[in-house]
Amino acid sequence: MELWCFKCQEGIQVEGTKGLAFHLRQFHAIESSGEMLICGQDGCMQTFSLLNSFLRHIKLQHIGVEKRIEEDEEDSNQQNEQMDHDNHEESSDDEVGPHVVPAEHLYLDNFDHDTLKQLALSLLMKLRSTASVPYSSVQEVMNRTREMFGSTLSALEHEMLRVMQAHGVNTDANDVRDLCYKFSTYQNPFSGIETLKQQSEYMVEKLLLVKPHEIPLGVRFDQAVCRKTGQILQKAVTDTFQYVHILDVLRMVLSPAIQRTIAAETMSPAGYIQGYQDGQQFQQLGFLRDHPLALRFQLYYDDVEVVNPLGSKTGVHKLGLFYYSIQNLPRCLNSSMNSVHLLAVCHSSDLKKFGFTPILRPFIEEMRQLESDDGAVLELRGEEVLIHGTLVSFSADSAAAHELLGFMSPSANKLCRLCDATREQIQHDFLESNFDMRDVEDHDACAEVAEARRQGDPLSGIRTSCSLNNLRSFHCVTNFNLDIMHDLLEGVCPYEVKLLLHTFTRTERLITCDELNQRIKAFHYSSNDRKNKPSAILPDRIRNLVDHKIGQKAAQMWCLVRMLPLLIGDRIPVGNKHFDLLLLLLRCMDIIYAPVTTHAQTAYLKYLILDHHQLFKQLYPQYRMINKHHHMIHYPTCIQMAGPLTTMQCLKYEMKHGFCKRVASVNCNFKNISKSVACKHQILQCAALANGEVRTAFECKAGSLVVVQSLEGGETAAESLGLNLDEEIFIATHVVLYGTDYKTNMYLVTDVNGGEPQFGKICSIIVAQPSVDSVHFLVKLCSNNGFNTHYHGYRVALPQDPMFTMKGLSSLVDHLPLTGLRSYEQASPVYLCPRYSILKTE
């Protein structure tokens, strides 16, 4: 039987799907999971992540049940005829095909103990990288598997010898003895990788695993019970933290494909800002001018509670987590969790005791080596490559940022890291020009004064100096990184939405809380928002205006604030000042969250924020502006200096915290929880990057072969792709490109005319080859009937005489697909609500 191999890009002769599985294992080293599998049979482009699902699909969809039954019956009849007519010629010479050695035979001939060892290590690596599986369970699985292998192979060996003896075979022959020896060696598939140390060494050698290093901080005395006497004694315990060397991680991460991607990074056209390389700070740093291809690192720090926050151990096992990412990678790769690398893990109590300097010392040493003119020479895949790099950004929430960068608490009178604003000034000054920006020289002078005082200097808002200031391209007062997730989604948005809902439900009584929750529950959210749809808002939360909480996570808050005009817009009169405050905030967020912006837009953003803050004080004079309101006035400068704020937000880093919390809750052993978290994370990262890819570029979830002529707009598809109308092509109903889902009936931004985006509805997704460049969207163009400010969405409609066009991913103005939404007004049109303002770069 001939089946298509997506690796060989040709048909191969195998004995069914079992033979195809053997072929993939032997010749392409593909195991049961971890690599994307492409069907390829009869032009099918569907993809799978599990080998069993891949083989089942081929059996059911391409081989067919009836065909397999007929083949089995035919094989059985031929065998019976051969036995009954030994002396009769069964077939003519032209029916005899060439002799083909089945792939599974080749695989079994080359199968040895090393192959078995690799399969066993793959199993152990999968288990050890899973947060919900403790090491004790991994050991138990290994023991039970070893027992199962030993018992099964011993029984098979005994049965084989019995059958041989029954047929008169000499069991003392050398071939038989060699076969028995193989049975005995295969009984323990974990031979040589039985201990954690052996497994780690094997993964370091074969898979470039980067192990964390334990670095001592100091010594403390703890109580211990003497086993002999039972007395309580004082015992010296070394405080340590776990550090993962950056240069070792780069050896694992910088595959040839990643190096080519970094080298291909370019600046945006004049006037546009898409990344750090388009900001003014990139042009001002002499190091980056001399080494434009240098790696740009972004550091992150946060404290994480890994036990029950309401339990008795709260704070005891709290961890300080340091991550970093490489800004040079494009947004489609940097948004992946695999692009976030662990730097260090320590106890938060050790940070308070020893400070940040000893924790950051090895990081600073490595950064200095990368920042030097000589750089660092790394051996990457057998070749020596010169690497330069520097720290350009630090991300954290306000409390962590002030602590690490050496500022006083955010509750201090001097509350801002970028300017000298006081708590009273931020209540009435809403322009950045009203404040004096912090200066490097003045800051360093004030830091010396602050260090001489125990509690810092309240006049400058500085507590101590920052060790990161010793780096070549970084200083805490030029770190134009204010986190929009904490400022907006966990600060300004819940604060203002709570006040608005209190006004609408209790003061003006335009809608009830129960009706609002019913609408939140029943609303048809887009595919991208469905997993983050808001939770019900309790009436007690709206009634209580003492705090700013509304019971939503950051992602839920982003969804709620964007969908709120559609949820309650029909009940709010046009021109309502409180609703206008929400619309002003959304207009600000459209620019703040935009992946592409211009210098003109940042200037416009400054006055939008001014209007928003003034309206807030006009409507709610009794409520104070919070720190995060003040941070907003610095956003235009931050974008102009360091690029779009979305590339620096903490959201993707905080998503990593869930893994650490699961490891701690499953381990239930806190003797050295920082080491447990670091080791498990590094194995997970090694498994994720084993194939040299940060993120899977192409996945096809479902589809089938369709004749071009039967497609709506098939003539356009045939003309664009050079196809015949009677030709069959693969039409997918769901593809995933760089982590983004695309489905039929979604909308795409096809163009921008006169500043207005133009939309099209996906009719078909044509997949010619299993790659991103071979995916084409057959789009039905829509008419844009204008932006409705009250519902904060574009009204679109399909014309009676449809027009079609073909779009590839690279030709789209914006990669994020949209879903048609409707408000609760009568005969509501279809609204498209982009997450941000859309610009087309020239």
PDB file of N, CA, C and O in Angstrom, residues 418-464:
ATOM      1  N   LEU A 418       9.107  58.117  36.424  1.00  0.00           N
ATOM      2  CA  LEU A 418       9.587  58.892  35.292  1.00  0.00           C
ATOM      3  C   LEU A 418       9.619  60.392  35.548  1.00  0.00           C
ATOM      4  O   LEU A 418      10.312  61.122  34.842  1.00  0.00           O
ATOM      5  N   CYS A 419       8.842  60.863  36.519  1.00  0.00           N
ATOM      6  CA  CYS A 419       8.805  62.301  36.788  1.00  0.00           C
ATOM      7  C   CYS A 419       8.723  62.541  38.293  1.00  0.00           C
ATOM      8  O   CYS A 419       8.660  61.595  39.084  1.00  0.00           O
ATOM      9  N   ASP A 420       8.695  63.810  38.692  1.00  0.00           N
ATOM     10  CA  ASP A 420       8.700  64.159  40.126  1.00  0.00           C
ATOM     11  C   ASP A 420       7.299  64.479  40.635  1.00  0.00           C
ATOM     12  O   ASP A 420       7.130  65.289  41.556  1.00  0.00           O
ATOM     13  N   ALA A 421       6.283  63.864  40.071  1.00  0.00           N
ATOM     14  CA  ALA A 421       4.893  64.158  40.450  1.00  0.00           C
ATOM     15  C   ALA A 421       4.636  63.816  41.912  1.00  0.00           C
ATOM     16  O   ALA A 421       5.147  62.828  42.442  1.00  0.00           O
ATOM     17  N   THR A 422       3.823  64.647  42.556  1.00  0.00           N
ATOM     18  CA  THR A 422       3.378  64.378  43.918  1.00  0.00           C
ATOM     19  C   THR A 422       1.915  63.942  43.888  1.00  0.00           C
ATOM     20  O   THR A 422       1.216  64.090  42.893  1.00  0.00           O
ATOM     21  N   ARG A 423       1.480  63.424  45.011  1.00  0.00           N
ATOM     22  CA  ARG A 423       0.125  62.882  45.071  1.00  0.00           C
ATOM     23  C   ARG A 423      -0.939  63.951  44.869  1.00  0.00           C
ATOM     24  O   ARG A 423      -2.007  63.666  44.321  1.00  0.00           O
ATOM     25  N   GLU A 424      -0.667  65.172  45.267  1.00  0.00           N
ATOM     26  CA  GLU A 424      -1.640  66.245  45.067  1.00  0.00           C
ATOM     27  C   GLU A 424      -1.604  66.788  43.648  1.00  0.00           C
ATOM     28  O   GLU A 424      -2.630  67.158  43.085  1.00  0.00           O
ATOM     29  N   GLN A 425      -0.435  66.807  43.050  1.00  0.00           N
ATOM     30  CA  GLN A 425      -0.326  67.325  41.684  1.00  0.00           C
ATOM     31  C   GLN A 425      -1.118  66.488  40.688  1.00  0.00           C
ATOM     32  O   GLN A 425      -1.698  67.030  39.747  1.00  0.00           O
ATOM     33  N   ILE A 426      -1.120  65.189  40.863  1.00  0.00           N
ATOM     34  CA  ILE A 426      -1.777  64.326  39.877  1.00  0.00           C
ATOM     35  C   ILE A 426      -3.296  64.478  39.911  1.00  0.00           C
ATOM     36  O   ILE A 426      -3.984  63.968  39.016  1.00  0.00           O
ATOM     37  N   GLN A 427      -3.836  65.197  40.907  1.00  0.00           N
ATOM     38  CA  GLN A 427      -5.273  65.396  40.970  1.00  0.00           C
ATOM     39  C   GLN A 427      -5.753  66.498  40.025  1.00  0.00           C
ATOM     40  O   GLN A 427      -6.936  66.561  39.705  1.00  0.00           O
ATOM     41  N   HIS A 428      -4.833  67.339  39.542  1.00  0.00           N
ATOM     42  CA  HIS A 428      -5.283  68.439  38.685  1.00  0.00           C
ATOM     43  C   HIS A 428      -4.369  68.688  37.483  1.00  0.00           C
ATOM     44  O   HIS A 428      -4.748  69.429  36.576  1.00  0.00           O
ATOM     45  N   ASP A 429      -3.179  68.109  37.450  1.00  0.00           N
ATOM     46  CA  ASP A 429      -2.288  68.282  36.300  1.00  0.00           C
ATOM     47  C   ASP A 429      -2.311  67.014  35.454  1.00  0.00           C
ATOM     48  O   ASP A 429      -1.915  65.945  35.921  1.00  0.00           O
ATOM     49  N   PHE A 430      -2.750  67.152  34.189  1.00  0.00           N
ATOM     50  CA  PHE A 430      -2.951  65.978  33.343  1.00  0.00           C
ATOM     51  C   PHE A 430      -2.126  66.026  32.059  1.00  0.00           C
ATOM     52  O   PHE A 430      -2.413  65.313  31.101  1.00  0.00           O
ATOM     53  N   LEU A 431      -1.113  66.887  32.027  1.00  0.00           N
ATOM     54  CA  LEU A 431      -0.197  66.936  30.904  1.00  0.00           C
ATOM     55  C   LEU A 431       1.219  66.658  31.393  1.00  0.00           C
ATOM     56  O   LEU A 431       1.619  67.138  32.462  1.00  0.00           O
ATOM     57  N   GLU A 432       1.966  65.892  30.621  1.00  0.00           N
ATOM     58  CA  GLU A 432       3.326  65.542  31.023  1.00  0.00           C
ATOM     59  C   GLU A 432       4.205  66.774  31.142  1.00  0.00           C
ATOM     60  O   GLU A 432       5.131  66.819  31.971  1.00  0.00           O
ATOM     61  N   SER A 433       3.916  67.805  30.356  1.00  0.00           N
ATOM     62  CA  SER A 433       4.726  69.026  30.381  1.00  0.00           C
ATOM     63  C   SER A 433       4.607  69.782  31.702  1.00  0.00           C
ATOM     64  O   SER A 433       5.421  70.665  31.990  1.00  0.00           O
ATOM     65  N   ASN A 434       3.591  69.436  32.509  1.00  0.00           N
ATOM     66  CA  ASN A 434       3.435  70.083  33.805  1.00  0.00           C
ATOM     67  C   ASN A 434       4.386  69.524  34.866  1.00  0.00           C
ATOM     68  O   ASN A 434       4.421  70.036  35.994  1.00  0.00           O
ATOM     69  N   PHE A 435       5.115  68.458  34.527  1.00  0.00           N
ATOM     70  CA  PHE A 435       5.999  67.804  35.487  1.00  0.00           C
ATOM     71  C   PHE A 435       7.430  67.817  34.962  1.00  0.00           C
ATOM     72  O   PHE A 435       7.669  67.845  33.753  1.00  0.00           O
ATOM     73  N   ASP A 436       8.374  67.789  35.895  1.00  0.00           N
ATOM     74  CA  ASP A 436       9.791  67.682  35.540  1.00  0.00           C
ATOM     75  C   ASP A 436      10.165  66.204  35.449  1.00  0.00           C
ATOM     76  O   ASP A 436      10.013  65.458  36.430  1.00  0.00           O
ATOM     77  N   MET A 437      10.667  65.802  34.289  1.00  0.00           N
ATOM     78  CA  MET A 437      11.071  64.413  34.106  1.00  0.00           C
ATOM     79  C   MET A 437      12.366  64.143  34.876  1.00  0.00           C
ATOM     80  O   MET A 437      13.219  65.014  35.032  1.00  0.00           O
ATOM     81  N   ARG A 438      12.495  62.931  35.362  1.00  0.00           N
ATOM     82  CA  ARG A 438      13.693  62.554  36.106  1.00  0.00           C
ATOM     83  C   ARG A 438      14.894  62.505  35.162  1.00  0.00           C
ATOM     84  O   ARG A 438      14.772  62.097  34.004  1.00  0.00           O
ATOM     85  N   ASP A 439      16.065  62.869  35.695  1.00  0.00           N
ATOM     86  CA  ASP A 439      17.298  62.923  34.923  1.00  0.00           C
ATOM     87  C   ASP A 439      18.309  61.943  35.517  1.00  0.00           C
ATOM     88  O   ASP A 439      18.334  61.724  36.738  1.00  0.00           O
ATOM     89  N   VAL A 440      19.143  61.353  34.666  1.00  0.00           N
ATOM     90  CA  VAL A 440      20.085  60.333  35.113  1.00  0.00           C
ATOM     91  C   VAL A 440      21.043  60.885  36.157  1.00  0.00           C
ATOM     92  O   VAL A 440      21.236  60.290  37.234  1.00  0.00           O
ATOM     93  N   GLU A 441      21.658  62.017  35.886  1.00  0.00           N
ATOM     94  CA  GLU A 441      22.640  62.577  36.805  1.00  0.00           C
ATOM     95  C   GLU A 441      22.005  62.984  38.126  1.00  0.00           C
ATOM     96  O   GLU A 441      22.541  62.700  39.210  1.00  0.00           O
ATOM     97  N   ASP A 442      20.848  63.650  38.058  1.00  0.00           N
ATOM     98  CA  ASP A 442      20.169  64.052  39.301  1.00  0.00           C
ATOM     99  C   ASP A 442      19.739  62.835  40.104  1.00  0.00           C
ATOM    100  O   ASP A 442      19.825  62.823  41.338  1.00  0.00           O
ATOM    101  N   HIS A 443      19.278  61.799  39.406  1.00  0.00           N
ATOM    102  CA  HIS A 443      18.832  60.594  40.107  1.00  0.00           C
ATOM    103  C   HIS A 443      19.997  59.942  40.845  1.00  0.00           C
ATOM    104  O   HIS A 443      19.847  59.538  42.013  1.00  0.00           O
ATOM    105  N   ASP A 444      21.141  59.811  40.183  1.00  0.00           N
ATOM    106  CA  ASP A 444      22.290  59.168  40.826  1.00  0.00           C
ATOM    107  C   ASP A 444      22.742  59.961  42.046  1.00  0.00           C
ATOM    108  O   ASP A 444      23.140  59.380  43.074  1.00  0.00           O
ATOM    109  N   ALA A 445      22.687  61.294  41.956  1.00  0.00           N
ATOM    110  CA  ALA A 445      23.071  62.129  43.105  1.00  0.00           C
ATOM    111  C   ALA A 445      22.084  61.952  44.254  1.00  0.00           C
ATOM    112  O   ALA A 445      22.485  61.830  45.428  1.00  0.00           O
ATOM    113  N   CYS A 446      20.797  61.918  43.933  1.00  0.00           N
ATOM    114  CA  CYS A 446      19.774  61.724  44.972  1.00  0.00           C
ATOM    115  C   CYS A 446      19.844  60.318  45.566  1.00  0.00           C
ATOM    116  O   CYS A 446      19.519  60.112  46.749  1.00  0.00           O
ATOM    117  N   ALA A 447      20.248  59.326  44.757  1.00  0.00           N
ATOM    118  CA  ALA A 447      20.356  57.957  45.244  1.00  0.00           C
ATOM    119  C   ALA A 447      21.439  57.848  46.314  1.00  0.00           C
ATOM    120  O   ALA A 447      21.291  57.095  47.290  1.00  0.00           O
ATOM    121  N   GLU A 448      22.527  58.601  46.163  1.00  0.00           N
ATOM    122  CA  GLU A 448      23.579  58.597  47.187  1.00  0.00           C
ATOM    123  C   GLU A 448      23.055  59.170  48.497  1.00  0.00           C
ATOM    124  O   GLU A 448      23.369  58.658  49.587  1.00  0.00           O
ATOM    125  N   VAL A 449      22.242  60.217  48.404  1.00  0.00           N
ATOM    126  CA  VAL A 449      21.645  60.798  49.607  1.00  0.00           C
ATOM    127  C   VAL A 449      20.665  59.825  50.243  1.00  0.00           C
ATOM    128  O   VAL A 449      20.635  59.660  51.469  1.00  0.00           O
ATOM    129  N   ALA A 450      19.865  59.156  49.397  1.00  0.00           N
ATOM    130  CA  ALA A 450      18.847  58.235  49.906  1.00  0.00           C
ATOM    131  C   ALA A 450      19.477  57.033  50.598  1.00  0.00           C
ATOM    132  O   ALA A 450      18.955  56.543  51.604  1.00  0.00           O
ATOM    133  N   GLU A 451      20.606  56.538  50.077  1.00  0.00           N
ATOM    134  CA  GLU A 451      21.254  55.373  50.683  1.00  0.00           C
ATOM    135  C   GLU A 451      21.805  55.680  52.068  1.00  0.00           C
ATOM    136  O   GLU A 451      21.931  54.783  52.910  1.00  0.00           O
ATOM    137  N   ALA A 452      22.128  56.950  52.299  1.00  0.00           N
ATOM    138  CA  ALA A 452      22.625  57.338  53.619  1.00  0.00           C
ATOM    139  C   ALA A 452      21.505  57.356  54.654  1.00  0.00           C
ATOM    140  O   ALA A 452      21.786  57.374  55.869  1.00  0.00           O
ATOM    141  N   ARG A 453      20.273  57.372  54.202  1.00  0.00           N
ATOM    142  CA  ARG A 453      19.126  57.375  55.109  1.00  0.00           C
ATOM    143  C   ARG A 453      18.508  55.977  55.130  1.00  0.00           C
ATOM    144  O   ARG A 453      18.484  55.278  54.125  1.00  0.00           O
ATOM    145  N   ARG A 454      17.992  55.599  56.236  1.00  0.00           N
ATOM    146  CA  ARG A 454      17.492  54.239  56.397  1.00  0.00           C
ATOM    147  C   ARG A 454      16.239  53.988  55.570  1.00  0.00           C
ATOM    148  O   ARG A 454      16.084  52.927  54.974  1.00  0.00           O
ATOM    149  N   GLN A 455      15.352  54.942  55.521  1.00  0.00           N
ATOM    150  CA  GLN A 455      14.077  54.770  54.836  1.00  0.00           C
ATOM    151  C   GLN A 455      14.037  55.450  53.474  1.00  0.00           C
ATOM    152  O   GLN A 455      12.965  55.581  52.879  1.00  0.00           O
ATOM    153  N   GLY A 456      15.163  55.909  52.972  1.00  0.00           N
ATOM    154  CA  GLY A 456      15.172  56.586  51.690  1.00  0.00           C
ATOM    155  C   GLY A 456      14.917  58.076  51.824  1.00  0.00           C
ATOM    156  O   GLY A 456      14.764  58.624  52.924  1.00  0.00           O
ATOM    157  N   ASP A 457      14.848  58.735  50.686  1.00  0.00           N
ATOM    158  CA  ASP A 457      14.662  60.182  50.649  1.00  0.00           C
ATOM    159  C   ASP A 457      13.259  60.514  50.154  1.00  0.00           C
ATOM    160  O   ASP A 457      12.974  60.408  48.956  1.00  0.00           O
ATOM    161  N   PRO A 458      12.345  60.926  51.033  1.00  0.00           N
ATOM    162  CA  PRO A 458      10.970  61.227  50.589  1.00  0.00           C
ATOM    163  C   PRO A 458      10.885  62.437  49.662  1.00  0.00           C
ATOM    164  O   PRO A 458       9.922  62.578  48.915  1.00  0.00           O
ATOM    165  N   LEU A 459      11.882  63.330  49.693  1.00  0.00           N
ATOM    166  CA  LEU A 459      11.853  64.496  48.824  1.00  0.00           C
ATOM    167  C   LEU A 459      12.052  64.122  47.363  1.00  0.00           C
ATOM    168  O   LEU A 459      11.533  64.795  46.461  1.00  0.00           O
ATOM    169  N   SER A 460      12.798  63.065  47.104  1.00  0.00           N
ATOM    170  CA  SER A 460      13.028  62.617  45.725  1.00  0.00           C
ATOM    171  C   SER A 460      12.263  61.351  45.381  1.00  0.00           C
ATOM    172  O   SER A 460      12.150  61.001  44.205  1.00  0.00           O
ATOM    173  N   GLY A 461      11.738  60.662  46.393  1.00  0.00           N
ATOM    174  CA  GLY A 461      11.034  59.400  46.138  1.00  0.00           C
ATOM    175  C   GLY A 461      11.966  58.244  45.844  1.00  0.00           C
ATOM    176  O   GLY A 461      11.528  57.210  45.345  1.00  0.00           O
ATOM    177  N   ILE A 462      13.255  58.375  46.182  1.00  0.00           N
ATOM    178  CA  ILE A 462      14.248  57.344  45.904  1.00  0.00           C
ATOM    179  C   ILE A 462      14.630  56.662  47.216  1.00  0.00           C
ATOM    180  O   ILE A 462      14.873  57.328  48.231  1.00  0.00           O
ATOM    181  N   ARG A 463      14.700  55.340  47.176  1.00  0.00           N
ATOM    182  CA  ARG A 463      15.055  54.554  48.360  1.00  0.00           C
ATOM    183  C   ARG A 463      16.512  54.125  48.337  1.00  0.00           C
ATOM    184  O   ARG A 463      17.187  54.161  49.357  1.00  0.00           O
ATOM    185  N   THR A 464      16.987  53.687  47.172  1.00  0.00           N
ATOM    186  CA  THR A 464      18.360  53.232  47.042  1.00  0.00           C
ATOM    187  C   THR A 464      18.734  53.227  45.559  1.00  0.00           C
ATOM    188  O   THR A 464      17.883  53.506  44.691  1.00  0.00           O
TER     189      THR A 464
END
